[in-house]
Structure formats: structure tokens, C-alpha cells
């Protein structure tokens, strides 16, 4: 009896040793090697290089980032879609978690906007420090005396030949004067240049972009990274995943 027991424990011990030596535990726990796939496929496009979590897109698989943070690359231009509007990505800073973007419909000009206010997905983004909203009024017919912040120039929009007016801060009462208005954020220091009241200065200020801070499970991601993992997403459960 005693020898049978010891024989059995010896067998168990051998089995355990064999298991520990020959079975690669991380591989057995990870269904697919997303760790390598995500670390080897960082996002690169033109001036935007070496971008990791929470972004994905182009050659970077969807399991490497947040579903709503897909970057697109075309002709070396990086774009991202936020609430159905397309933005050009000017810079990505992973350590500060700040994205610098500009509305694509305002790139190089202010006369062909999508008539939609800039709006964020507040679950993911917050405006970065030091920005102002510029309000652009389109299709204005009644050009009364506007305050000194106003600039007007011809800008045919949706068939109307009305002028465009912009305001740096508060919008005065324009009831009936203009058909549409669009709010566009700019960094406050750039907005100062737009005070020059020229179309070029205004375009330049807008094209300077504005900053967004992202929060894509930032806290959980930090913990994942400290444990040696790589932040990503589980595309079947649609939840954060720590790839190992
Ligand atoms: C990110 O921002 C920090 C702090 O402003 C700066 O030191 C760093 O160079 C930036 N990194 C990149 C890649 O721009
Ligand atoms: C933008 O927001 C303002 C209110 O803040 C609203 O009056 C205006 O109609 C909005 N513009 C568009 C194009 O939705
Ligand atoms: C800018 O406009 C957005 C809405 O379009 C608003 O949520 C935000 O508070 C405004 N920011 C400032 C500084 O006025
Ligand atoms: C542009 O004009 C067309 C035709 O007048 C109208 O149906 C459409 O609603 C207008 N677009 C906007 C954003 O108001
Ligand atoms: C306004 O324009 C003038 C002439 O182009 C330039 O010298 C000046 O620096 C501009 N002011 C600002 C605040 O950008
Ligand atoms: C990020 O979002 C989570 C919840 O989604 C929240 O608990 C956390 O405080 C946020 N972190 C920052 C820095 O805003
Ligand atoms: C995603 O979650 C499912 C269910 O929890 C799990 O079986 C699968 O291995 C996970 N995939 C990844 C890549 O984490």
C-alpha cells in the first residue's frame, strides 16, 4: 500500500514537472498571440508614426485598440472619425494622452463646412487645456452692426450667397440674421492670431487644430502595462483586454 502511494506520488511529481517544463503557460492562456501582433503593428502614416493603444487601423488590427478609435491612412494623411465628422490627425502623444486634430471640412478653407457643430464622444474624450470655440455664422443676410470680433466675407453656402461671420467667444443675438452656425474649437493662443480679422488668419488658426485628451480605460491600461501586458480590446466581448 505504502509503496503504491509513493509510486503514485512519484508519477504525479513527474507529470507536474513535465507539464511545467513542456507546456508554455502564456501560450496556453492566450487564445491568439495578440501581444506580438499588436506590438509589431503600430500605426504609421506620414508624419504620424509609432502609435499604439488605444488606436488601431490600417495595418494595426482592431484587437489592438478601442473600437471607436480607428485611424485611417490615405496619401500619408491620418484621419479619425468622431461622431460622424472626419478630423485630420496632426499629432498623437501617448505619454500625455493628447490628440491634436482639425476638422477635415475646415482644412485649408472655411467655405465648405459640414453644417454640424463640433461634438465629442464624452465617454472617450475631453477638450485639452487652453482652447476657445470659434463660432462661424453662415448664410447671413442682415448685416447689421456686429461687434469688433466679427469678420465677414463672401462664402456661398448651400445655394445662398450670404456672408460668413465669426466670433471668438460669445455669440451676440443674431436671430434671423444668419441661417447656420458652426462651432469649431481652436487652441487659445492660435485664436489670438485670428483677431487680425483676415480670412487667412482665421483659416490658419483653425488649421492649427485643437487638443483632445483621451480616456480609453486609462487606469486599467496602466495596470495591464505594469503587469507586462499590452492594452487592447476583445472584439468578441467588446471590452478592454490585456493581451499577454
Ligand atoms: C508628449 O508631450 C510631452 C510633454 O509635453 C513631451 O515632452 C513629449 O516630447 C511629447 N511626445 C511626443 C511624441 O510628441
Ligand atoms: C450649433 O449649436 C448651436 C447652439 O450651441 C445651435 O444654435 C446651432 O443650431 C448648432 N448648429 C448646427 C449646425 O447644428
Ligand atoms: C465649446 O462648445 C462645446 C459644444 O460645442 C461646449 O461643450 C464647450 O463647453 C464649449 N467650450 C467653451 C470653452 O466655450
Ligand atoms: C440646403 O438647401 C436644400 C434645398 O434648399 C435644403 O433642402 C437643405 O435642407 C439645405 N441644407 C441645410 C443644411 O440646411
Ligand atoms: C497680424 O498681421 C500682421 C501683418 O500680416 C502681422 O505682422 C501680425 O503679426 C499679425 N498679428 C497677429 C496677432 O498674428
Ligand atoms: C477614465 O474613465 C474611467 C471610467 O470610464 C474613470 O473611472 C477614470 O477616472 C477616468 N480617468 C481620467 C483620468 O479621467
Ligand atoms: C475574448 O473573450 C472571450 C470570452 O471571455 C474569451 O474566450 C477570448 O479568449 C477573449 N479573446 C481575447 C483575444 O482576449
Tab-separated table of C-alpha atoms and ligand atoms in Angstrom:
chain	number	residue	atom	x	y	z
A	1	UNK	CA	0.000	0.000	0.000
A	2	UNK	CA	2.700	2.389	1.054
A	3	UNK	CA	4.798	1.655	-1.984
A	4	UNK	CA	1.784	2.046	-4.250
A	5	UNK	CA	1.163	5.526	-2.794
A	6	UNK	CA	4.729	6.651	-3.182
A	7	UNK	CA	4.754	5.232	-6.677
A	8	UNK	CA	1.668	7.273	-7.442
A	9	UNK	CA	3.103	10.472	-5.947
A	10	UNK	CA	6.301	9.969	-7.868
A	11	UNK	CA	4.270	9.640	-11.039
A	12	UNK	CA	2.307	12.797	-10.179
A	13	UNK	CA	5.506	14.667	-9.480
A	14	UNK	CA	6.975	13.583	-12.795
A	15	UNK	CA	3.778	14.563	-14.573
A	16	UNK	CA	3.850	18.002	-12.920
A	17	UNK	CA	7.469	18.572	-13.856
A	18	UNK	CA	6.745	17.500	-17.404
A	19	UNK	CA	3.747	19.848	-17.537
A	20	UNK	CA	5.711	22.818	-16.208
A	21	UNK	CA	8.663	22.239	-18.468
A	22	UNK	CA	6.960	21.430	-21.716
A	23	UNK	CA	3.802	23.468	-21.602
A	24	UNK	CA	4.292	27.103	-22.379
A	25	UNK	CA	1.811	28.609	-19.938
A	26	UNK	CA	1.340	32.072	-21.517
A	27	UNK	CA	0.556	30.495	-24.881
A	28	UNK	CA	-1.966	28.122	-23.347
A	29	UNK	CA	-3.708	31.055	-21.611
A	30	UNK	CA	-3.771	33.341	-24.644
A	31	UNK	CA	-6.040	32.215	-27.440
A	32	UNK	CA	-4.089	34.126	-30.057
A	33	UNK	CA	-0.797	35.958	-29.782
A	34	UNK	CA	-2.229	39.477	-29.876
A	35	UNK	CA	0.736	40.620	-27.830
A	36	UNK	CA	3.128	40.140	-30.754
A	37	UNK	CA	0.574	41.135	-33.337
A	38	UNK	CA	-0.103	44.458	-31.583
A	39	UNK	CA	3.462	45.269	-30.620
A	40	UNK	CA	4.711	44.510	-34.150
A	41	UNK	CA	1.975	46.504	-35.867
A	42	UNK	CA	2.000	50.024	-34.530
A	43	UNK	CA	0.216	52.656	-36.608
A	44	UNK	CA	2.341	54.591	-39.103
A	45	UNK	CA	1.111	57.099	-41.660
A	46	UNK	CA	3.056	60.073	-42.968
A	47	UNK	CA	4.100	62.258	-40.042
A	48	UNK	CA	2.085	60.229	-37.553
A	49	UNK	CA	4.340	57.374	-36.517
A	50	UNK	CA	4.654	54.594	-33.970
A	51	UNK	CA	1.181	54.931	-32.459
A	52	UNK	CA	-0.080	52.206	-30.132
A	53	UNK	CA	-3.094	51.669	-27.857
A	54	UNK	CA	-5.858	52.897	-27.821
A	55	UNK	CA	-5.583	53.364	-31.574
A	56	UNK	CA	-5.785	50.846	-34.389
A	57	UNK	CA	-6.371	50.947	-38.134
A	58	UNK	CA	-4.514	50.421	-41.378
A	59	UNK	CA	-2.131	47.517	-40.689
A	60	UNK	CA	-2.841	47.581	-36.952
A	61	UNK	CA	-5.537	45.013	-36.056
A	62	UNK	CA	-8.770	46.033	-34.358
A	63	UNK	CA	-7.964	43.985	-31.265
A	64	UNK	CA	-5.103	46.432	-30.558
A	65	UNK	CA	-7.272	49.463	-29.837
A	66	UNK	CA	-10.638	50.845	-28.868
A	67	UNK	CA	-13.406	50.233	-31.449
A	68	UNK	CA	-14.172	53.959	-31.708
A	69	UNK	CA	-10.539	54.984	-32.123
A	70	UNK	CA	-9.752	53.780	-35.598
A	71	UNK	CA	-7.171	55.787	-37.508
A	72	UNK	CA	-7.372	55.873	-41.283
A	73	UNK	CA	-4.460	56.478	-43.603
A	74	UNK	CA	-4.745	57.853	-47.125
A	75	UNK	CA	-1.949	59.583	-49.057
A	76	UNK	CA	0.078	59.980	-45.845
A	77	UNK	CA	-2.790	61.812	-44.162
A	78	UNK	CA	-4.141	60.349	-40.933
A	79	UNK	CA	-7.806	60.863	-40.153
A	80	UNK	CA	-10.183	59.821	-37.411
A	81	UNK	CA	-13.956	59.885	-37.289
A	82	UNK	CA	-15.650	61.274	-34.194
A	83	UNK	CA	-19.419	61.455	-34.154
A	84	UNK	CA	-19.661	61.182	-37.937
A	85	UNK	CA	-17.273	64.095	-38.583
A	86	UNK	CA	-13.854	63.457	-40.106
A	87	UNK	CA	-10.806	65.023	-38.473
A	88	UNK	CA	-7.207	65.200	-39.631
A	89	UNK	CA	-4.787	63.988	-37.002
A	90	UNK	CA	-1.903	66.421	-36.526
A	91	UNK	CA	-0.217	64.789	-33.545
A	92	UNK	CA	-0.585	61.906	-31.124
A	93	UNK	CA	1.144	61.994	-27.759
A	94	UNK	CA	0.860	58.694	-25.930
A	95	UNK	CA	2.515	59.890	-22.739
A	96	UNK	CA	0.210	62.877	-22.234
A	97	UNK	CA	-2.686	61.018	-23.932
A	98	UNK	CA	-3.365	64.033	-26.096
A	99	UNK	CA	-4.540	64.015	-29.693
A	100	UNK	CA	-4.264	67.123	-31.847
A	101	UNK	CA	-6.852	67.253	-34.594
A	102	UNK	CA	-8.540	69.598	-37.037
A	103	UNK	CA	-11.863	69.254	-38.800
A	104	UNK	CA	-11.240	67.952	-42.305
A	105	UNK	CA	-14.074	70.042	-43.734
A	106	UNK	CA	-12.261	73.157	-42.467
A	107	UNK	CA	-8.839	72.168	-43.706
A	108	UNK	CA	-7.464	74.958	-45.908
A	109	UNK	CA	-10.782	76.807	-46.082
A	110	UNK	CA	-13.915	77.709	-44.216
A	111	UNK	CA	-16.434	77.804	-47.027
A	112	UNK	CA	-17.388	74.167	-47.440
A	113	UNK	CA	-18.270	73.005	-43.967
A	114	UNK	CA	-20.463	70.137	-42.965
A	115	UNK	CA	-23.106	72.152	-41.196
A	116	UNK	CA	-22.591	70.413	-37.888
A	117	UNK	CA	-21.185	71.595	-34.595
A	118	UNK	CA	-18.004	70.006	-33.386
A	119	UNK	CA	-19.069	67.496	-30.773
A	120	UNK	CA	-17.185	64.939	-28.787
A	121	UNK	CA	-17.791	61.441	-27.607
A	122	UNK	CA	-17.505	62.405	-23.956
A	123	UNK	CA	-17.037	58.810	-22.856
A	124	UNK	CA	-13.677	58.890	-24.596
A	125	UNK	CA	-12.624	62.492	-24.964
A	126	UNK	CA	-12.327	65.747	-23.174
A	127	UNK	CA	-11.062	69.026	-24.547
A	128	UNK	CA	-7.418	69.630	-23.767
A	129	UNK	CA	-6.247	72.690	-21.880
A	130	UNK	CA	-6.433	76.200	-23.334
A	131	UNK	CA	-8.963	76.227	-26.135
A	132	UNK	CA	-11.718	78.517	-27.359
A	133	UNK	CA	-14.731	77.946	-29.542
A	134	UNK	CA	-14.896	79.970	-32.699
A	135	UNK	CA	-18.438	80.421	-33.892
A	136	UNK	CA	-18.909	80.729	-37.623
A	137	UNK	CA	-22.200	82.063	-38.874
A	138	UNK	CA	-23.226	81.183	-42.404
A	139	UNK	CA	-25.885	82.359	-44.757
A	140	UNK	CA	-26.172	85.773	-43.157
A	141	UNK	CA	-28.358	88.269	-44.932
A	142	UNK	CA	-28.986	91.051	-42.484
A	143	UNK	CA	-25.564	92.533	-41.939
A	144	UNK	CA	-26.166	94.879	-39.101
A	145	UNK	CA	-23.526	96.375	-36.893
A	146	UNK	CA	-21.588	93.414	-35.500
A	147	UNK	CA	-19.068	93.730	-32.746
A	148	UNK	CA	-15.351	94.094	-33.354
A	149	UNK	CA	-14.724	90.365	-33.211
A	150	UNK	CA	-16.688	89.900	-36.376
A	151	UNK	CA	-15.169	89.314	-39.742
A	152	UNK	CA	-17.244	88.938	-42.824
A	153	UNK	CA	-16.508	87.704	-46.265
A	154	UNK	CA	-18.384	86.185	-49.103
A	155	UNK	CA	-18.930	82.486	-48.702
A	156	UNK	CA	-21.598	80.860	-50.804
A	157	UNK	CA	-23.180	78.085	-48.855
A	158	UNK	CA	-25.984	75.751	-49.772
A	159	UNK	CA	-27.053	77.965	-52.611
A	160	UNK	CA	-27.066	81.170	-50.596
A	161	UNK	CA	-24.501	83.835	-51.325
A	162	UNK	CA	-24.624	85.227	-47.818
A	163	UNK	CA	-21.599	86.334	-45.894
A	164	UNK	CA	-19.858	84.469	-43.129
A	165	UNK	CA	-19.165	85.960	-39.777
A	166	UNK	CA	-17.121	84.567	-36.971
A	167	UNK	CA	-16.933	85.167	-33.291
A	168	UNK	CA	-14.251	84.221	-30.873
A	169	UNK	CA	-16.378	83.948	-27.809
A	170	UNK	CA	-19.960	84.862	-27.152
A	171	UNK	CA	-22.480	84.990	-29.934
A	172	UNK	CA	-24.492	88.168	-29.978
A	173	UNK	CA	-28.152	87.952	-30.759
A	174	UNK	CA	-28.296	87.117	-34.422
A	175	UNK	CA	-31.887	85.985	-34.552
A	176	UNK	CA	-32.905	85.794	-38.155
A	177	UNK	CA	-29.666	87.252	-39.441
A	178	UNK	CA	-27.851	84.023	-40.276
A	179	UNK	CA	-29.101	80.607	-41.288
A	180	UNK	CA	-26.488	78.310	-39.835
A	181	UNK	CA	-23.782	78.405	-37.239
A	182	UNK	CA	-20.962	76.018	-36.560
A	183	UNK	CA	-18.743	75.861	-33.507
A	184	UNK	CA	-15.100	74.997	-34.067
A	185	UNK	CA	-12.536	74.729	-31.261
A	186	UNK	CA	-9.077	76.244	-31.641
A	187	UNK	CA	-6.178	76.497	-29.214
A	188	UNK	CA	-6.489	79.800	-27.407
A	189	UNK	CA	-3.034	81.042	-28.406
A	190	UNK	CA	-3.807	80.443	-32.085
A	191	UNK	CA	-7.128	82.217	-31.715
A	192	UNK	CA	-5.195	85.350	-30.779
A	193	UNK	CA	-3.799	85.461	-34.308
A	194	UNK	CA	-7.281	85.306	-35.782
A	195	UNK	CA	-8.000	88.631	-34.145
A	196	UNK	CA	-6.193	90.008	-37.167
A	197	UNK	CA	-9.577	89.732	-38.863
A	198	UNK	CA	-8.380	88.274	-42.111
A	199	UNK	CA	-9.662	85.125	-43.693
A	200	UNK	CA	-6.116	83.774	-43.884
A	201	UNK	CA	-5.522	84.336	-40.169
A	202	UNK	CA	-8.781	82.620	-39.365
A	203	UNK	CA	-8.009	79.608	-41.553
A	204	UNK	CA	-4.552	79.372	-40.056
A	205	UNK	CA	-5.930	79.426	-36.529
A	206	UNK	CA	-8.430	76.672	-37.316
A	207	UNK	CA	-5.865	74.585	-39.183
A	208	UNK	CA	-3.622	74.736	-36.108
A	209	UNK	CA	-6.094	72.258	-34.637
A	210	UNK	CA	-7.165	71.678	-31.081
A	211	UNK	CA	-6.316	69.156	-28.413
A	212	UNK	CA	-8.289	66.274	-27.069
A	213	UNK	CA	-7.388	64.213	-24.042
A	214	UNK	CA	-8.430	60.613	-24.363
A	215	UNK	CA	-9.504	58.188	-21.689
A	216	UNK	CA	-9.860	54.653	-23.013
A	217	UNK	CA	-9.797	52.709	-19.740
A	218	UNK	CA	-6.584	54.585	-18.937
A	219	UNK	CA	-6.422	53.295	-15.360
A	220	UNK	CA	-6.956	49.634	-16.279
A	221	UNK	CA	-4.468	50.015	-19.115
A	222	UNK	CA	-1.778	51.355	-16.774
A	223	UNK	CA	-2.298	48.316	-14.559
A	224	UNK	CA	-2.124	45.998	-17.549
A	225	UNK	CA	1.146	47.551	-18.680
A	226	UNK	CA	2.646	47.321	-15.192
A	227	UNK	CA	1.894	43.588	-15.239
A	228	UNK	CA	3.774	43.273	-18.518
A	229	UNK	CA	0.691	43.132	-20.734
A	230	UNK	CA	-0.323	45.113	-23.765
A	231	UNK	CA	-3.597	47.050	-23.766
A	232	UNK	CA	-6.133	46.125	-26.388
A	233	UNK	CA	-9.683	45.036	-26.989
A	234	UNK	CA	-11.555	41.792	-27.085
A	235	UNK	CA	-13.507	42.126	-30.307
A	236	UNK	CA	-15.993	39.397	-29.381
A	237	UNK	CA	-16.909	40.753	-25.942
A	238	UNK	CA	-16.276	44.375	-26.976
A	239	UNK	CA	-14.451	45.005	-23.723
A	240	UNK	CA	-10.966	46.023	-22.698
A	241	UNK	CA	-8.453	43.211	-22.906
A	242	UNK	CA	-4.946	42.913	-21.549
A	243	UNK	CA	-3.005	40.957	-24.154
A	244	UNK	CA	-0.219	38.767	-22.849
B	1	LIG	C1	4.491	64.419	-25.429
B	1	LIG	O1	4.332	65.519	-24.561
B	1	LIG	C2	5.417	65.649	-23.642
B	1	LIG	C3	5.048	66.750	-22.645
B	1	LIG	O2	4.544	67.894	-23.300
B	1	LIG	C4	6.677	65.948	-24.417
B	1	LIG	O3	7.763	66.063	-23.532
B	1	LIG	C5	6.940	64.818	-25.401
B	1	LIG	O4	8.048	65.137	-26.215
B	1	LIG	C6	5.716	64.591	-26.286
B	1	LIG	N1	5.926	63.412	-27.099
B	1	LIG	C7	5.701	63.401	-28.405
B	1	LIG	C8	5.908	62.090	-29.091
B	1	LIG	O5	5.346	64.395	-29.011
B	2	LIG	C1	-24.689	74.584	-33.065
B	2	LIG	O1	-25.041	74.808	-31.708
B	2	LIG	C2	-25.836	75.964	-31.511
B	2	LIG	C3	-26.128	76.079	-30.045
B	2	LIG	O2	-24.969	75.993	-29.291
B	2	LIG	C4	-27.148	75.858	-32.291
B	2	LIG	O3	-27.877	77.059	-32.171
B	2	LIG	C5	-26.838	75.615	-33.767
B	2	LIG	O4	-28.043	75.397	-34.479
B	2	LIG	C6	-25.927	74.411	-33.925
B	2	LIG	N1	-25.549	74.303	-35.334
B	2	LIG	C7	-25.809	73.246	-36.088
B	2	LIG	C8	-25.350	73.293	-37.492
B	2	LIG	O5	-26.373	72.250	-35.640
B	3	LIG	C1	-17.352	74.823	-26.813
B	3	LIG	O1	-18.512	74.245	-27.371
B	3	LIG	C2	-18.863	72.974	-26.859
B	3	LIG	C3	-20.108	72.488	-27.574
B	3	LIG	O2	-19.971	72.548	-28.952
B	3	LIG	C4	-19.125	73.065	-25.362
B	3	LIG	O3	-19.398	71.781	-24.851
B	3	LIG	C5	-17.906	73.654	-24.670
B	3	LIG	O4	-18.177	73.849	-23.299
B	3	LIG	C6	-17.517	74.986	-25.302
B	3	LIG	N1	-16.283	75.432	-24.689
B	3	LIG	C7	-16.019	76.702	-24.387
B	3	LIG	C8	-14.689	76.984	-23.777
B	3	LIG	O5	-16.818	77.581	-24.612
B	4	LIG	C1	-29.715	73.148	-48.310
B	4	LIG	O1	-30.704	73.527	-49.240
B	4	LIG	C2	-31.612	72.486	-49.566
B	4	LIG	C3	-32.532	72.997	-50.671
B	4	LIG	O2	-32.945	74.302	-50.403
B	4	LIG	C4	-32.395	72.091	-48.310
B	4	LIG	O3	-33.284	71.054	-48.603
B	4	LIG	C5	-31.397	71.631	-47.252
B	4	LIG	O4	-32.068	71.341	-46.046
B	4	LIG	C6	-30.375	72.707	-47.008
B	4	LIG	N1	-29.343	72.194	-46.111
B	4	LIG	C7	-29.244	72.613	-44.864
B	4	LIG	C8	-28.140	72.030	-44.074
B	4	LIG	O5	-29.999	73.424	-44.384
B	5	LIG	C1	-1.446	90.471	-37.976
B	5	LIG	O1	-0.967	90.645	-39.300
B	5	LIG	C2	0.187	91.424	-39.366
B	5	LIG	C3	0.506	91.645	-40.828
B	5	LIG	O2	0.285	90.485	-41.597
B	5	LIG	C4	1.333	90.693	-38.637
B	5	LIG	O3	2.524	91.434	-38.697
B	5	LIG	C5	0.924	90.490	-37.176
B	5	LIG	O4	1.910	89.727	-36.508
B	5	LIG	C6	-0.411	89.766	-37.111
B	5	LIG	N1	-0.859	89.710	-35.727
B	5	LIG	C7	-1.057	88.573	-35.089
B	5	LIG	C8	-1.569	88.669	-33.673
B	5	LIG	O5	-0.886	87.472	-35.617
B	6	LIG	C1	-11.260	57.424	-17.168
B	6	LIG	O1	-12.542	56.820	-17.241
B	6	LIG	C2	-12.850	55.979	-16.135
B	6	LIG	C3	-14.217	55.384	-16.348
B	6	LIG	O2	-14.506	55.188	-17.673
B	6	LIG	C4	-12.815	56.791	-14.850
B	6	LIG	O3	-13.053	55.939	-13.751
B	6	LIG	C5	-11.450	57.466	-14.691
B	6	LIG	O4	-11.465	58.303	-13.573
B	6	LIG	C6	-11.132	58.286	-15.925
B	6	LIG	N1	-9.768	58.814	-15.811
B	6	LIG	C7	-9.447	60.071	-16.086
B	6	LIG	C8	-8.009	60.440	-15.921
B	6	LIG	O5	-10.278	60.879	-16.436
B	7	LIG	C1	-12.394	37.355	-25.505
B	7	LIG	O1	-13.314	36.969	-24.514
B	7	LIG	C2	-13.749	35.630	-24.639
B	7	LIG	C3	-14.823	35.382	-23.596
B	7	LIG	O2	-14.425	35.867	-22.335
B	7	LIG	C4	-12.539	34.706	-24.462
B	7	LIG	O3	-12.948	33.380	-24.616
B	7	LIG	C5	-11.499	35.053	-25.510
B	7	LIG	O4	-10.339	34.272	-25.316
B	7	LIG	C6	-11.129	36.514	-25.420
B	7	LIG	N1	-10.227	36.841	-26.511
B	7	LIG	C7	-9.154	37.626	-26.342
B	7	LIG	C8	-8.360	37.894	-27.563
B	7	LIG	O5	-8.847	38.092	-25.257
